[in-house]
Each structure stands twice: as structure tokens, then as C-alpha cells.
Short mmCIF file of N, CA and C and ligand atoms in Angstrom, two decimals:
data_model
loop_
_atom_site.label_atom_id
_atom_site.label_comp_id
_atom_site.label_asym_id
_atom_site.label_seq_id
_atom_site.Cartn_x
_atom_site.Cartn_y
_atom_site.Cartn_z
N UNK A 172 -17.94 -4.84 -14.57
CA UNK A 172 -16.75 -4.28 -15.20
C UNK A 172 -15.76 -5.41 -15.54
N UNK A 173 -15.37 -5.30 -16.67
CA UNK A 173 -14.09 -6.56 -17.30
C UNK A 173 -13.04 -6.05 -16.16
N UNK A 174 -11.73 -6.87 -16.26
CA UNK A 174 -10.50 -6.44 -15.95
C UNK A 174 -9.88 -5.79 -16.04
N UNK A 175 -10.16 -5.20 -17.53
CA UNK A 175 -9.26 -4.35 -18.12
C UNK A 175 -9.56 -3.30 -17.63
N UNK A 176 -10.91 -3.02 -18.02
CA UNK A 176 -11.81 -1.76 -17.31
C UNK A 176 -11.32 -1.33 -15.72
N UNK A 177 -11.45 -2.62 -15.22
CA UNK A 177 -11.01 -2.31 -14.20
C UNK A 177 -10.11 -1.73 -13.56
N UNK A 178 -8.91 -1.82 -14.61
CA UNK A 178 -7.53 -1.40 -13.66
C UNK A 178 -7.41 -0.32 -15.10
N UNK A 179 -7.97 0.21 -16.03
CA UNK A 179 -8.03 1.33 -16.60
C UNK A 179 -8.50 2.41 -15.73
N UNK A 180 -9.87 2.12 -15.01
CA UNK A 180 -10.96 2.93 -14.21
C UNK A 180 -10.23 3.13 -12.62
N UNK A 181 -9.07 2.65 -12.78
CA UNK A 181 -8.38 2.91 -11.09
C UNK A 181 -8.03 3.95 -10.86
N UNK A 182 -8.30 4.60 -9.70
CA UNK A 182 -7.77 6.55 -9.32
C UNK A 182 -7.74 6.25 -7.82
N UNK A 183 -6.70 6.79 -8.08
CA UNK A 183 -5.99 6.83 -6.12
C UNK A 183 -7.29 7.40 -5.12
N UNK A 184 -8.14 7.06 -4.32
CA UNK A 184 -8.85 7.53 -3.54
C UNK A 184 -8.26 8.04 -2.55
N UNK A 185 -8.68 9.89 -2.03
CA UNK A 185 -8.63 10.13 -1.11
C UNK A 185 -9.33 10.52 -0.44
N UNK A 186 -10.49 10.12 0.26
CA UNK A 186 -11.27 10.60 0.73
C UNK A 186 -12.01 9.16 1.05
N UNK A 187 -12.09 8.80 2.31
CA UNK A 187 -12.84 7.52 2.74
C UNK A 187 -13.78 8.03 4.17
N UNK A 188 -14.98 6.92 3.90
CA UNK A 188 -15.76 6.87 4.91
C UNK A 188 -15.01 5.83 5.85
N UNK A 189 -15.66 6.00 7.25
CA UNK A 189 -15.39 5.16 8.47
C UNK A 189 -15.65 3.87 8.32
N UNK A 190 -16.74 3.27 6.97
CA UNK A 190 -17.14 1.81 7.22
C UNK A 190 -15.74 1.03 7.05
N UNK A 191 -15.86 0.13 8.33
CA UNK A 191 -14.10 -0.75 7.90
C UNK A 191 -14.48 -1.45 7.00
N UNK A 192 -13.55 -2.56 6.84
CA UNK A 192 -13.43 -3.63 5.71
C UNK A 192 -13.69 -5.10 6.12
N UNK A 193 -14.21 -5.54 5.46
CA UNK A 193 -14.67 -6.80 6.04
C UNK A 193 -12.97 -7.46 6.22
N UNK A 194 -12.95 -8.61 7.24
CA UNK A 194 -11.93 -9.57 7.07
C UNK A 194 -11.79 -9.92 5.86
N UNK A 195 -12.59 -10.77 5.42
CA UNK A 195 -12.15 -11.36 3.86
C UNK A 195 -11.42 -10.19 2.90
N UNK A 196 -11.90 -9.21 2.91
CA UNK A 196 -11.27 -8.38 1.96
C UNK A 196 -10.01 -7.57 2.32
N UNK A 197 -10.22 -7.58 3.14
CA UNK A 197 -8.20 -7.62 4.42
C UNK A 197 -7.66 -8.14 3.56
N UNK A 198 -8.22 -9.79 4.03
CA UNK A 198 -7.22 -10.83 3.62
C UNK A 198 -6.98 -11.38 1.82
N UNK A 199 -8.06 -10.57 1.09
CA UNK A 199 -7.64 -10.75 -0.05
C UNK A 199 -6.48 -10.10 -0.59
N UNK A 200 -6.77 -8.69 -0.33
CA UNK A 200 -5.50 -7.61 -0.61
C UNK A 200 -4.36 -7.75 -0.14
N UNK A 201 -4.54 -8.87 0.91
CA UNK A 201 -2.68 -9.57 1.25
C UNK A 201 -2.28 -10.42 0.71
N UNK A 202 -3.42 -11.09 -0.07
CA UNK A 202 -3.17 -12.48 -1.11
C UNK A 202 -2.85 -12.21 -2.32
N UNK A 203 -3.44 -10.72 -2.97
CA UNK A 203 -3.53 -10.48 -4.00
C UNK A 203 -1.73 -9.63 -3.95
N UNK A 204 -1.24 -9.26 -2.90
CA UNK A 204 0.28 -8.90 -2.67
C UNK A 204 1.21 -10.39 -2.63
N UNK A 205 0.81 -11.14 -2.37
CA UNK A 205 1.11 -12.04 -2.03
C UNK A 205 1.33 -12.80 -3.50
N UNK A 206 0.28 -12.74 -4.35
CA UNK A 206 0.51 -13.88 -5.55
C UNK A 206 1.45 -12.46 -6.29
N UNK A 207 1.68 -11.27 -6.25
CA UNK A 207 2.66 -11.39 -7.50
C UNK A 207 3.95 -11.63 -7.82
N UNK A 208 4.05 -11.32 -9.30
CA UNK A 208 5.63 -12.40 -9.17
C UNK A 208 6.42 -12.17 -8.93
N UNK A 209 8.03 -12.63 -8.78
CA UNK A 209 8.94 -11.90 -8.19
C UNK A 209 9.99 -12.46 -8.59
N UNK A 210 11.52 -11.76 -8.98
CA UNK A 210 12.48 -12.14 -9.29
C UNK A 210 13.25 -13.32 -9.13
N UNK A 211 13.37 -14.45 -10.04
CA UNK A 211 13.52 -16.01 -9.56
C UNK A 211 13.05 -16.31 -8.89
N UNK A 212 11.45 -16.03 -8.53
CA UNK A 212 10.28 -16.49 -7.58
C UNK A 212 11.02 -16.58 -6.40
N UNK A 213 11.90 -15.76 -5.84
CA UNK A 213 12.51 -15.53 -4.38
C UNK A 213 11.49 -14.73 -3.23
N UNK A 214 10.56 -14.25 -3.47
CA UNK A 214 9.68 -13.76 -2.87
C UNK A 214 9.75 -12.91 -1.98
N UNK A 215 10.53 -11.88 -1.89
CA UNK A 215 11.60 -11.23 -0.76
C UNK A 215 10.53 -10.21 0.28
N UNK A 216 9.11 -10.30 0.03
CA UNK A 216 8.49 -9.41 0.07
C UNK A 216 7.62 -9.64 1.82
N UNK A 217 7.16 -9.37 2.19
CA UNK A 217 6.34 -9.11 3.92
C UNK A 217 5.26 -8.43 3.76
N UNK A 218 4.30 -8.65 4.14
CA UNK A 218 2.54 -7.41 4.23
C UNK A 218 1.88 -7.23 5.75
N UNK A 219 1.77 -6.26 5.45
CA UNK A 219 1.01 -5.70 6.80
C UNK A 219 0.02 -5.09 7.02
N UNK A 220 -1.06 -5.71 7.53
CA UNK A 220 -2.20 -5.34 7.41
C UNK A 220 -2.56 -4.62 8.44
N UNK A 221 -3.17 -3.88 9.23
CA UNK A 221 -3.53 -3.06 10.22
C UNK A 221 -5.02 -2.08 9.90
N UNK A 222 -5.50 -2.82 11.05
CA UNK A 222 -7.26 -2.22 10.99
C UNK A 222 -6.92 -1.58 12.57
N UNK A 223 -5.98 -2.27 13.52
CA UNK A 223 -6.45 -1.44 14.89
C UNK A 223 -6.15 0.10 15.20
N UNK A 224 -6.90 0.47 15.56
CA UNK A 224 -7.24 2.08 15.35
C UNK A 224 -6.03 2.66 15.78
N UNK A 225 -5.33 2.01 17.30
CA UNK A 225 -4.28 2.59 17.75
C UNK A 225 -2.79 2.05 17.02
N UNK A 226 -2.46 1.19 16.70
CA UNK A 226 -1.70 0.86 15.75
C UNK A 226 -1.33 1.75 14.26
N UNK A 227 -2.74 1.75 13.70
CA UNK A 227 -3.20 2.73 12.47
C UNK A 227 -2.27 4.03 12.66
N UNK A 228 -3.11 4.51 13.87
CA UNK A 228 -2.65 6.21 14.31
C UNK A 228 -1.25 6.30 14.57
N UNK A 229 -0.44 5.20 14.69
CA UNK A 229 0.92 5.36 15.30
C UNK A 229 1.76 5.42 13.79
N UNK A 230 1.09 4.51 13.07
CA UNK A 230 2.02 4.59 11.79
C UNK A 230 1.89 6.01 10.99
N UNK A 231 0.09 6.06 11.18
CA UNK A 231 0.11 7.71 10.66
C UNK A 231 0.70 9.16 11.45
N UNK A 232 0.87 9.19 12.58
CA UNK A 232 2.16 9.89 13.54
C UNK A 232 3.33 9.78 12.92
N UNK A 233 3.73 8.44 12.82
CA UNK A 233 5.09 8.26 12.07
C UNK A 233 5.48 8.58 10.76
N UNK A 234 4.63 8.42 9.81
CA UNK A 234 4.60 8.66 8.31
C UNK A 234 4.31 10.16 8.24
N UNK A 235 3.53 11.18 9.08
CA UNK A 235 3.12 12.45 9.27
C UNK A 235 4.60 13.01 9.85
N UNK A 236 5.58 12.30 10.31
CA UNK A 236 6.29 13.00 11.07
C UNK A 236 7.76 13.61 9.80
N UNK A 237 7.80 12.29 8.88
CA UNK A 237 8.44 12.20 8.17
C UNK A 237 8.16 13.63 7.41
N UNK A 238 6.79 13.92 7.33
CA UNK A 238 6.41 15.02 6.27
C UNK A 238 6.30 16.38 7.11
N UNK A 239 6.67 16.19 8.07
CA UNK A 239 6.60 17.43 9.09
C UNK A 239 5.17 18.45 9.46
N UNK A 240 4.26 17.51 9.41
CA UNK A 240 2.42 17.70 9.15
C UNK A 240 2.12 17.09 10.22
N UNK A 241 0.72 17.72 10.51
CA UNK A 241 0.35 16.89 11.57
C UNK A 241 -1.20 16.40 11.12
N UNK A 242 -1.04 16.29 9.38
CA UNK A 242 -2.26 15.45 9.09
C UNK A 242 -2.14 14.32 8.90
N UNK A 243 -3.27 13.72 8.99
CA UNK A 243 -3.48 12.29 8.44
C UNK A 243 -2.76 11.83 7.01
N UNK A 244 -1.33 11.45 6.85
CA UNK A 244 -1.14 11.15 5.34
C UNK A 244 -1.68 9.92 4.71
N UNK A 245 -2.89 9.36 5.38
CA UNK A 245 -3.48 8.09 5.65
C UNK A 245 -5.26 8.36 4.81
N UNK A 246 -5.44 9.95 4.78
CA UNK A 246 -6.68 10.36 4.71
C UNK A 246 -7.71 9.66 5.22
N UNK A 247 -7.63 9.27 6.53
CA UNK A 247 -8.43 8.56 7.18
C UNK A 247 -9.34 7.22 6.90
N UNK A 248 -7.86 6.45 5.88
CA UNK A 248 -8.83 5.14 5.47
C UNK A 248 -8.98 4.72 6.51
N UNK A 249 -9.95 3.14 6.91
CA UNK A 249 -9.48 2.74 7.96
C UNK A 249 -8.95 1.53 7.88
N UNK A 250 -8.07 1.24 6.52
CA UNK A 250 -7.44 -0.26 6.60
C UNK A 250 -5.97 0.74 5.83
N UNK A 251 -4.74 0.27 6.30
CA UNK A 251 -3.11 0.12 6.11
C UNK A 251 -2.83 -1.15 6.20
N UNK A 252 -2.12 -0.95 4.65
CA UNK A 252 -1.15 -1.75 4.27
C UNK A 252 -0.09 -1.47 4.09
N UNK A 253 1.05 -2.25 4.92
CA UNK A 253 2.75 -1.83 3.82
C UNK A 253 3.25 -3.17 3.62
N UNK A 254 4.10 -2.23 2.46
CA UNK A 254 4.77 -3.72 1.78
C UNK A 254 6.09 -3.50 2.00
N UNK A 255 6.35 -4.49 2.84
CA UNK A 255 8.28 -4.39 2.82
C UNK A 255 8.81 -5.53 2.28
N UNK A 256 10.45 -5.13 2.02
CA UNK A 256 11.03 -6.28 1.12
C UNK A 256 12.67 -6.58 1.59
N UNK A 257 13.26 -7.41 1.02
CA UNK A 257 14.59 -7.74 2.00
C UNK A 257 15.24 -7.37 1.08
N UNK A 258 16.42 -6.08 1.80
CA UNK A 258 16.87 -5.01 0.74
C UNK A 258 18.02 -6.30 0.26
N UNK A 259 18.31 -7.29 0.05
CA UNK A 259 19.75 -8.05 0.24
C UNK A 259 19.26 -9.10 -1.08
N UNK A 260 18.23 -8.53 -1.63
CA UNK A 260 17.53 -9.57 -2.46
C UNK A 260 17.44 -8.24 -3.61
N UNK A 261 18.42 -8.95 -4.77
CA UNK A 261 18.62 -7.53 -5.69
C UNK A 261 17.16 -7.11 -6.45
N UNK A 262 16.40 -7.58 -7.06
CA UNK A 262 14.82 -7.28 -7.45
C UNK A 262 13.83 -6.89 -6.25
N UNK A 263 14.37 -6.65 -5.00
CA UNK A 263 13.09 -5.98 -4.00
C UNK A 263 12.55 -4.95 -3.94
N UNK A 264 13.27 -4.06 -4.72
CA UNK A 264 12.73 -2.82 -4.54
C UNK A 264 10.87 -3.19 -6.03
N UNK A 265 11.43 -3.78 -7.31
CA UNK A 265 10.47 -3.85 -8.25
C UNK A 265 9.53 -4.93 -7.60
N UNK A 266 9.87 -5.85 -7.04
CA UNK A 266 9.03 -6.86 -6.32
C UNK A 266 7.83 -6.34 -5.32
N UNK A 267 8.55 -5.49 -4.44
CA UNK A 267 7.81 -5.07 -3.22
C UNK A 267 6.85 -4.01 -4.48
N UNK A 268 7.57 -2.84 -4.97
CA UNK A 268 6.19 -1.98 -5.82
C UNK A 268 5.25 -3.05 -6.65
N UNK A 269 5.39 -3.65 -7.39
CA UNK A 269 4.67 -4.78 -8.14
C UNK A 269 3.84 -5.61 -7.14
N UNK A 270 4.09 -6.02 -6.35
CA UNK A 270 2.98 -6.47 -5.12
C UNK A 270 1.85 -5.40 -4.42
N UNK A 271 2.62 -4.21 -4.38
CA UNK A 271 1.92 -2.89 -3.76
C UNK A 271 0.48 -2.83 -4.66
N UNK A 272 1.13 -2.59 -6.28
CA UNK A 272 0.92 -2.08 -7.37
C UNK A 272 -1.14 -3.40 -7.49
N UNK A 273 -0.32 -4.58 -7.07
CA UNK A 273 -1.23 -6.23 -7.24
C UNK A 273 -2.49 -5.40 -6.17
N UNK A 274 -1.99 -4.96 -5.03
CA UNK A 274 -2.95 -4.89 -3.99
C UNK A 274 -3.72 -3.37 -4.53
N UNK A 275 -3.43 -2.55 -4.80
CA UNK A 275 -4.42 -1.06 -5.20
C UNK A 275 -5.66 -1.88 -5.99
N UNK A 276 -5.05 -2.85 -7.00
CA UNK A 276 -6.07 -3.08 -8.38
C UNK A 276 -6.65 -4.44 -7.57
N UNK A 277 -6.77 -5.05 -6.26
CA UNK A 277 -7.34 -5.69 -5.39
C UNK A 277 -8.54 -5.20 -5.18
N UNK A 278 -7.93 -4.22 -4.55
CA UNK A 278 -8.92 -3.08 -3.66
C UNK A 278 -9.78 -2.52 -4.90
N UNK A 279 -9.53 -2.52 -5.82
CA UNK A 279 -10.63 -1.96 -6.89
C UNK A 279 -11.48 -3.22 -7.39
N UNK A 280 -10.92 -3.97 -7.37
CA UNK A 280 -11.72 -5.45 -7.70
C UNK A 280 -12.88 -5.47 -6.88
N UNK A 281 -12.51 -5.06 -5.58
CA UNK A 281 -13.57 -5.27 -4.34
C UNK A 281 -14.50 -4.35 -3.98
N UNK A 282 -14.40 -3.50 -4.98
CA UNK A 282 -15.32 -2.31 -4.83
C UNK A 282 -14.99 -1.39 -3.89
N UNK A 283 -13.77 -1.14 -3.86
CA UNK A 283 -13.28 -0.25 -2.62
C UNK A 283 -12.36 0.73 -3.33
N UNK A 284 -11.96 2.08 -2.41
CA UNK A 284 -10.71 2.79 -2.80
C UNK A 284 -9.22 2.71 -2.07
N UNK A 285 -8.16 2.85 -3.05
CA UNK A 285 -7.04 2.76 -2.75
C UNK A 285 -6.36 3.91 -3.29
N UNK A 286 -4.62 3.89 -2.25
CA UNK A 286 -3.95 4.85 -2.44
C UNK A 286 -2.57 4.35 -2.28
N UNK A 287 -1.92 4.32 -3.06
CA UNK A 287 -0.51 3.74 -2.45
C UNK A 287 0.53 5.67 -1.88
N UNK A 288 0.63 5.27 -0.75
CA UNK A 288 1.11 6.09 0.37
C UNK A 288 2.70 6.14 0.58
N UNK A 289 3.53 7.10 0.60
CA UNK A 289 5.03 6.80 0.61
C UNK A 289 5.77 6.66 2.01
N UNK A 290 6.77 7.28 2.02
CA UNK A 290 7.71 7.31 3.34
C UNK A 290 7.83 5.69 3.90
N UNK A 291 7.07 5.10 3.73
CA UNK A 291 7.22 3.32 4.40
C UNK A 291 8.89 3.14 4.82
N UNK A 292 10.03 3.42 4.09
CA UNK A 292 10.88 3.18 4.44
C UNK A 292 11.46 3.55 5.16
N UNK A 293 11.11 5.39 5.72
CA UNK A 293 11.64 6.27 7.04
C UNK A 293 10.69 5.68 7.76
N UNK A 294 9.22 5.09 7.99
CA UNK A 294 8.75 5.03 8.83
C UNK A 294 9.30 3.57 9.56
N UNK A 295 9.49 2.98 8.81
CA UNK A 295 9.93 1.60 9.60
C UNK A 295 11.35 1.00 9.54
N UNK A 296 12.32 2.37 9.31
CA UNK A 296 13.45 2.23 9.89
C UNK A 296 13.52 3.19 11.35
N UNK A 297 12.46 3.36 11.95
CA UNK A 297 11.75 4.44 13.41
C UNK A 297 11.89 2.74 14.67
N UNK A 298 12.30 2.70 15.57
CA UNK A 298 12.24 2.08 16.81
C UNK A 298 10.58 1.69 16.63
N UNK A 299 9.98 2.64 17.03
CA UNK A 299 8.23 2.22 16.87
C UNK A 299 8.27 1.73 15.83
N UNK A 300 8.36 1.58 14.30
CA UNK A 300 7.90 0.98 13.59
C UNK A 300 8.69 -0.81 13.48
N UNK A 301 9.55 -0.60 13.73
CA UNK A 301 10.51 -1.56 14.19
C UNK A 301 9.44 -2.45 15.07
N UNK A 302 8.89 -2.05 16.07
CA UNK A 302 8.33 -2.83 17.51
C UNK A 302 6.79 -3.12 16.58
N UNK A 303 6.70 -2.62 15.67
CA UNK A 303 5.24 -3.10 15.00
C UNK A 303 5.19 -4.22 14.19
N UNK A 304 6.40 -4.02 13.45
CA UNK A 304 6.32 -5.32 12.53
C UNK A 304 6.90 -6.30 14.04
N UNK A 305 7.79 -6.16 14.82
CA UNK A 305 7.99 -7.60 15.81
C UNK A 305 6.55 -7.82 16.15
N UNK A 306 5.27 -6.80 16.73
CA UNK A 306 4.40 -7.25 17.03
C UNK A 306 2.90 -8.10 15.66
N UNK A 307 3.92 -7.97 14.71
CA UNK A 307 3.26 -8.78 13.55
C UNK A 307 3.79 -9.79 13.61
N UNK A 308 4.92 -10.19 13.70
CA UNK A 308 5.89 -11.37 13.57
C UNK A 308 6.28 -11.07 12.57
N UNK A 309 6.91 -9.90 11.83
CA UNK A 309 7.39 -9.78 10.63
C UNK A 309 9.10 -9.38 11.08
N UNK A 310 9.65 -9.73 9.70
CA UNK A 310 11.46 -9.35 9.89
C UNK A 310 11.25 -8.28 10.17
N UNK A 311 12.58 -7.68 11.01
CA UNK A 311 13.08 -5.65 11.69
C UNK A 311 14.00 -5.62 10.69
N UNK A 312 14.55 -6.60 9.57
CA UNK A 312 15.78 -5.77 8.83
C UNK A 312 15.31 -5.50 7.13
N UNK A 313 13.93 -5.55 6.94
CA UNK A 313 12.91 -5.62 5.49
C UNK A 313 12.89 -3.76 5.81
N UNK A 314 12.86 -3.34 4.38
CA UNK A 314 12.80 -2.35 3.88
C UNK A 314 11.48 -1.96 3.42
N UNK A 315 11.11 -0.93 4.22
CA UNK A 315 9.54 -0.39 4.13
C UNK A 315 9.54 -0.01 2.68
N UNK A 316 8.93 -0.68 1.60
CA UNK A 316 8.47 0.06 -0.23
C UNK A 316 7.59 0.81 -0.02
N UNK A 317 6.09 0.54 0.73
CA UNK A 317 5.22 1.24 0.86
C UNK A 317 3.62 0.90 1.40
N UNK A 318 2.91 2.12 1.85
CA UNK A 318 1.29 2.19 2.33
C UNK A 318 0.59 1.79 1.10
N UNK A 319 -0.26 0.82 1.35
CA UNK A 319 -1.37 1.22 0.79
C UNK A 319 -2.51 1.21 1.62
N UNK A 320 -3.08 2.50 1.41
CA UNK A 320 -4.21 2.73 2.35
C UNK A 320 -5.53 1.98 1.58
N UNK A 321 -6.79 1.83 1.92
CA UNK A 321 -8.06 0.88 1.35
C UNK A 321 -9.60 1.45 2.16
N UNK A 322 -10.49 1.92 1.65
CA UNK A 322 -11.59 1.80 2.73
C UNK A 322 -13.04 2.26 1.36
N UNK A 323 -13.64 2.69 1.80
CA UNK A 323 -14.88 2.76 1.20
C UNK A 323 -15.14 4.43 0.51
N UNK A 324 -14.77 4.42 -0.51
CA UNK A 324 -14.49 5.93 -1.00
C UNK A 324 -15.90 7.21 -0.09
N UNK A 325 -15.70 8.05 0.15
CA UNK A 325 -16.20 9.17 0.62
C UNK A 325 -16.96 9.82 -0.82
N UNK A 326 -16.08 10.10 -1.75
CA UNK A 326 -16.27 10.62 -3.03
C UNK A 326 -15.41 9.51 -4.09
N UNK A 327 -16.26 9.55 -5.33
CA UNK A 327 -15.49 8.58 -6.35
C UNK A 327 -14.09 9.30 -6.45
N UNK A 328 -13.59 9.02 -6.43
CA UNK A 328 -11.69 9.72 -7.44
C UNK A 328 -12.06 9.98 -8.90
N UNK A 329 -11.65 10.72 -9.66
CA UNK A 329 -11.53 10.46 -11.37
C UNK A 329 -10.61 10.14 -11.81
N UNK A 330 -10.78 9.52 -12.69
CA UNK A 330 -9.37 8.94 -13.46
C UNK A 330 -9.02 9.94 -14.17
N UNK A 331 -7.52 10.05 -14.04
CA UNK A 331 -6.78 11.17 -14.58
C UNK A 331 -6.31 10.62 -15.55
N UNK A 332 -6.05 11.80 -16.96
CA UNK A 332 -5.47 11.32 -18.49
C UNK A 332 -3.97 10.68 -17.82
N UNK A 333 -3.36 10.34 -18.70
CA UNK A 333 -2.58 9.58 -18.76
C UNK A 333 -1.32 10.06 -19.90
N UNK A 334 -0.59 10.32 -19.63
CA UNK A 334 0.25 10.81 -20.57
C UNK A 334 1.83 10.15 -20.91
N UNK A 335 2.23 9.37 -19.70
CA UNK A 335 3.57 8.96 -19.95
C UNK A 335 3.85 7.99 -21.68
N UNK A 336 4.92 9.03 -21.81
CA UNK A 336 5.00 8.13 -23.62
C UNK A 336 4.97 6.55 -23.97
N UNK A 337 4.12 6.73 -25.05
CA UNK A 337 4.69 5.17 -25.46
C UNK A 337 5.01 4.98 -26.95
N UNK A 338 5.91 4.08 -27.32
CA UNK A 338 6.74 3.72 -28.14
C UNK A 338 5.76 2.57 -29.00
N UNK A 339 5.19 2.24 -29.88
CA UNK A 339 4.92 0.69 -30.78
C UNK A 339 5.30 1.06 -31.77
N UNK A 340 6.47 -0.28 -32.14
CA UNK A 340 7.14 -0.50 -33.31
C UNK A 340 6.30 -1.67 -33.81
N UNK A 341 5.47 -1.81 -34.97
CA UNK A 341 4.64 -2.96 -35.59
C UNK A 341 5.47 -3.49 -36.58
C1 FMN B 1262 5.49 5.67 -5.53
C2 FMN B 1262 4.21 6.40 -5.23
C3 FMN B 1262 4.14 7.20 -4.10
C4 FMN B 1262 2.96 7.86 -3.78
N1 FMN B 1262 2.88 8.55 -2.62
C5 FMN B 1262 1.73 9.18 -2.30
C6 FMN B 1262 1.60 9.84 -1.05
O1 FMN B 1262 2.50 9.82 -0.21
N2 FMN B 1262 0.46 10.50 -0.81
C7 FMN B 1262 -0.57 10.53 -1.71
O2 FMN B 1262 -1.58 11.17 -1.44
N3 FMN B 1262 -0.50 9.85 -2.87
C8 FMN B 1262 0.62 9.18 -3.19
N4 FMN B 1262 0.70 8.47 -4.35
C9 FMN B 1262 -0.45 8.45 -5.27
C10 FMN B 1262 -0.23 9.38 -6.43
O3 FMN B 1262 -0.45 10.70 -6.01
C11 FMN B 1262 -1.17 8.99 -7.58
O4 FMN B 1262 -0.94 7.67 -7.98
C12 FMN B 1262 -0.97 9.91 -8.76
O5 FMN B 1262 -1.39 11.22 -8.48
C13 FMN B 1262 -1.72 9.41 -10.00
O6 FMN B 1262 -3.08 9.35 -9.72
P1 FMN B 1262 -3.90 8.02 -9.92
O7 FMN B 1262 -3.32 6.97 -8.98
O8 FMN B 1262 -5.30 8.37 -9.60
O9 FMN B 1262 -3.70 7.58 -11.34
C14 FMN B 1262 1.85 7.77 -4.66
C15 FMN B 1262 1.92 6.95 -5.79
C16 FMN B 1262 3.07 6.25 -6.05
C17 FMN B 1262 3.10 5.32 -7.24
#
């Protein structure tokens, strides 16, 4: 598949099998958050990767709690990502989604499914989520943008039409 194809053919996966993710492909989808660009290349942005099962389950408790459910809003990938950003840095909010946005079309590069997941910002303004990023070594005062969940699709997703307008003046 070209590039283009690629991030044409992208559909939010929900539905993943148990196989985890290799390391390397962890660590690409934090690189691939990692290289995009960012307002006067200030970089305001943090990633968090999480494969451990009990870690996983605490953020999905937390993000479930926000929604007042007691399902998985995680659909049982088994790799989380969030992207937080330093609210004091005026482009973080487009920075942190645009990095999010870098890592989904990662995860499709790699032959995997993705979902970008919300609430990140109630969940890790929570004491527990607070004590997760210290146990990452990440800043407590970065503003949760968002999940992206990653694992090995269960069922393909379909790509849905596309409708938001567009404008070309030639
Ligand atoms: C800002 C944002 C928040 C989202 N939050 C959730 C979410 O909490 N749960 C979920 O299942 N999908 C979530 N999604 C995925 C959307 O449901 C999905 O992108 C949308 O239905 C379009 O489908 P597609 O990604 O397959 O094109 C979110 C997507 C974005 C961009």
C-alpha cells in the first residue's frame, strides 16, 4: 500500500485480539508522536506508552469512570497511548492532536489497528493518573489531549465516506 492509500484506508478499530505488540512497534508509535511538528518547534508535547496489564486497567477504570460505564472504553486493545501537552504553551492543544493524529496513521503503517480515545484530560487531572505519569517520569502539570489505543484488529474496521466540506478555488 502507498502512503496515501494508507492513511485514506485508516478506520478507527474497535475490536482487538489479545496478541500484544512487539517493543519496536511501541516504540515506533512514540517516535512517530514524537517527530510531528509543532508550533515554533517548542515541542510541548509527553507520550505514554503502557502495555502493563495493571496499569492499562487503571487508566481504563479511570477513563470508564469519566463515562459513568463500567466498560472497557479501551475495547480491549492491549497497547495505550496518551498524548499530553503543556497547557502554558499556546499551540498545545493542535500540537498534542497532530502528534495523536502522527501515531493512529503509525499504527496503520504497522499493520495494526488504532483508535484515538477521549476523556485523557479528566483522566489525568485524577490523583491516580497524576501518580502514573510520576511513575513514567512524565510532568503532573501536562494536559491529557488524548488515548490512543493500538493492537491487532479482531475484525477489519471499514472506512467510512467522508463528508466534511471542501472548498478548491483553481
Ligand atoms: C477527538 C476524538 C475523540 C474520539 N473519542 C473516541 C472515544 O472516546 N471512543 C471511541 O470509540 N472513538 C473515539 N474517537 C474515534 C471516532 O469515533 C472516529 O474517528 C470516528 O467515528 C470516525 O471514524 P474513523 O476514524 O474510522 O474515520 C474519537 C476521535 C476523535 C478524533
Amino acid at each position: 500500500m502507498t502512503p496515501i492509500e494508507l492513511l485514506l484506508d485508516r478506520a478507527s478499530c474497535k475490536t482487538y485480539t489479545t496478541q500484544p505488540l512487539l517493543e519496536d512497534e511501541v516504540r515506533l508509535i512514540l517516535q512517530a508522536g514524537q517527530a510531528a511538528p509543532s508550533g515554533r518547534n517548542r515541542q510541548p508535547t509527553a507520550f505514554l506508552a503502557v502495555t502493563d496489564p495493571e496499569i492499562r486497567r487503571t487508566l481504563s477504570r479511570l477513563n470508564a469512570e469519566v463515562l459513568h460505564t463500567d466498560a472497557d472504553p479501551f475495547y480491549q486493545a492491549p497497547a495505550v497511548f496518551a498524548v499530553l501537552a503543556d497547557p502554558a504553551v499556546s499551540t498545545y492543544l493542535y500540537d498534542g492532536s497532530l502528534a495523536a493524529g502522527q501515531m493512529l496513521l503509525a499504527a496503520s503503517a504497522l499493520g495494526l489497528g488504532s483508535c484515538w480515545i477521549h476523556r485523557a484530560k479528566e483522566v489525568f487531572a485524577t490523583d491516580q493518573g497524576k501518580a502514573i505519569l510520576e511513575k513514567a517520569g512524565l510532568p503532573l502539570d501536562y494536559e491529557g489531549i488524548g488515548f490512543v489505543i493500538a493492537g491487532h484488529p479482531a475484525q477489519q474496521p471499514a472506512v467510512k465516506a467522508k463528508t466534511s466540506r471542501v472548498g478548491y478555488l483553481k
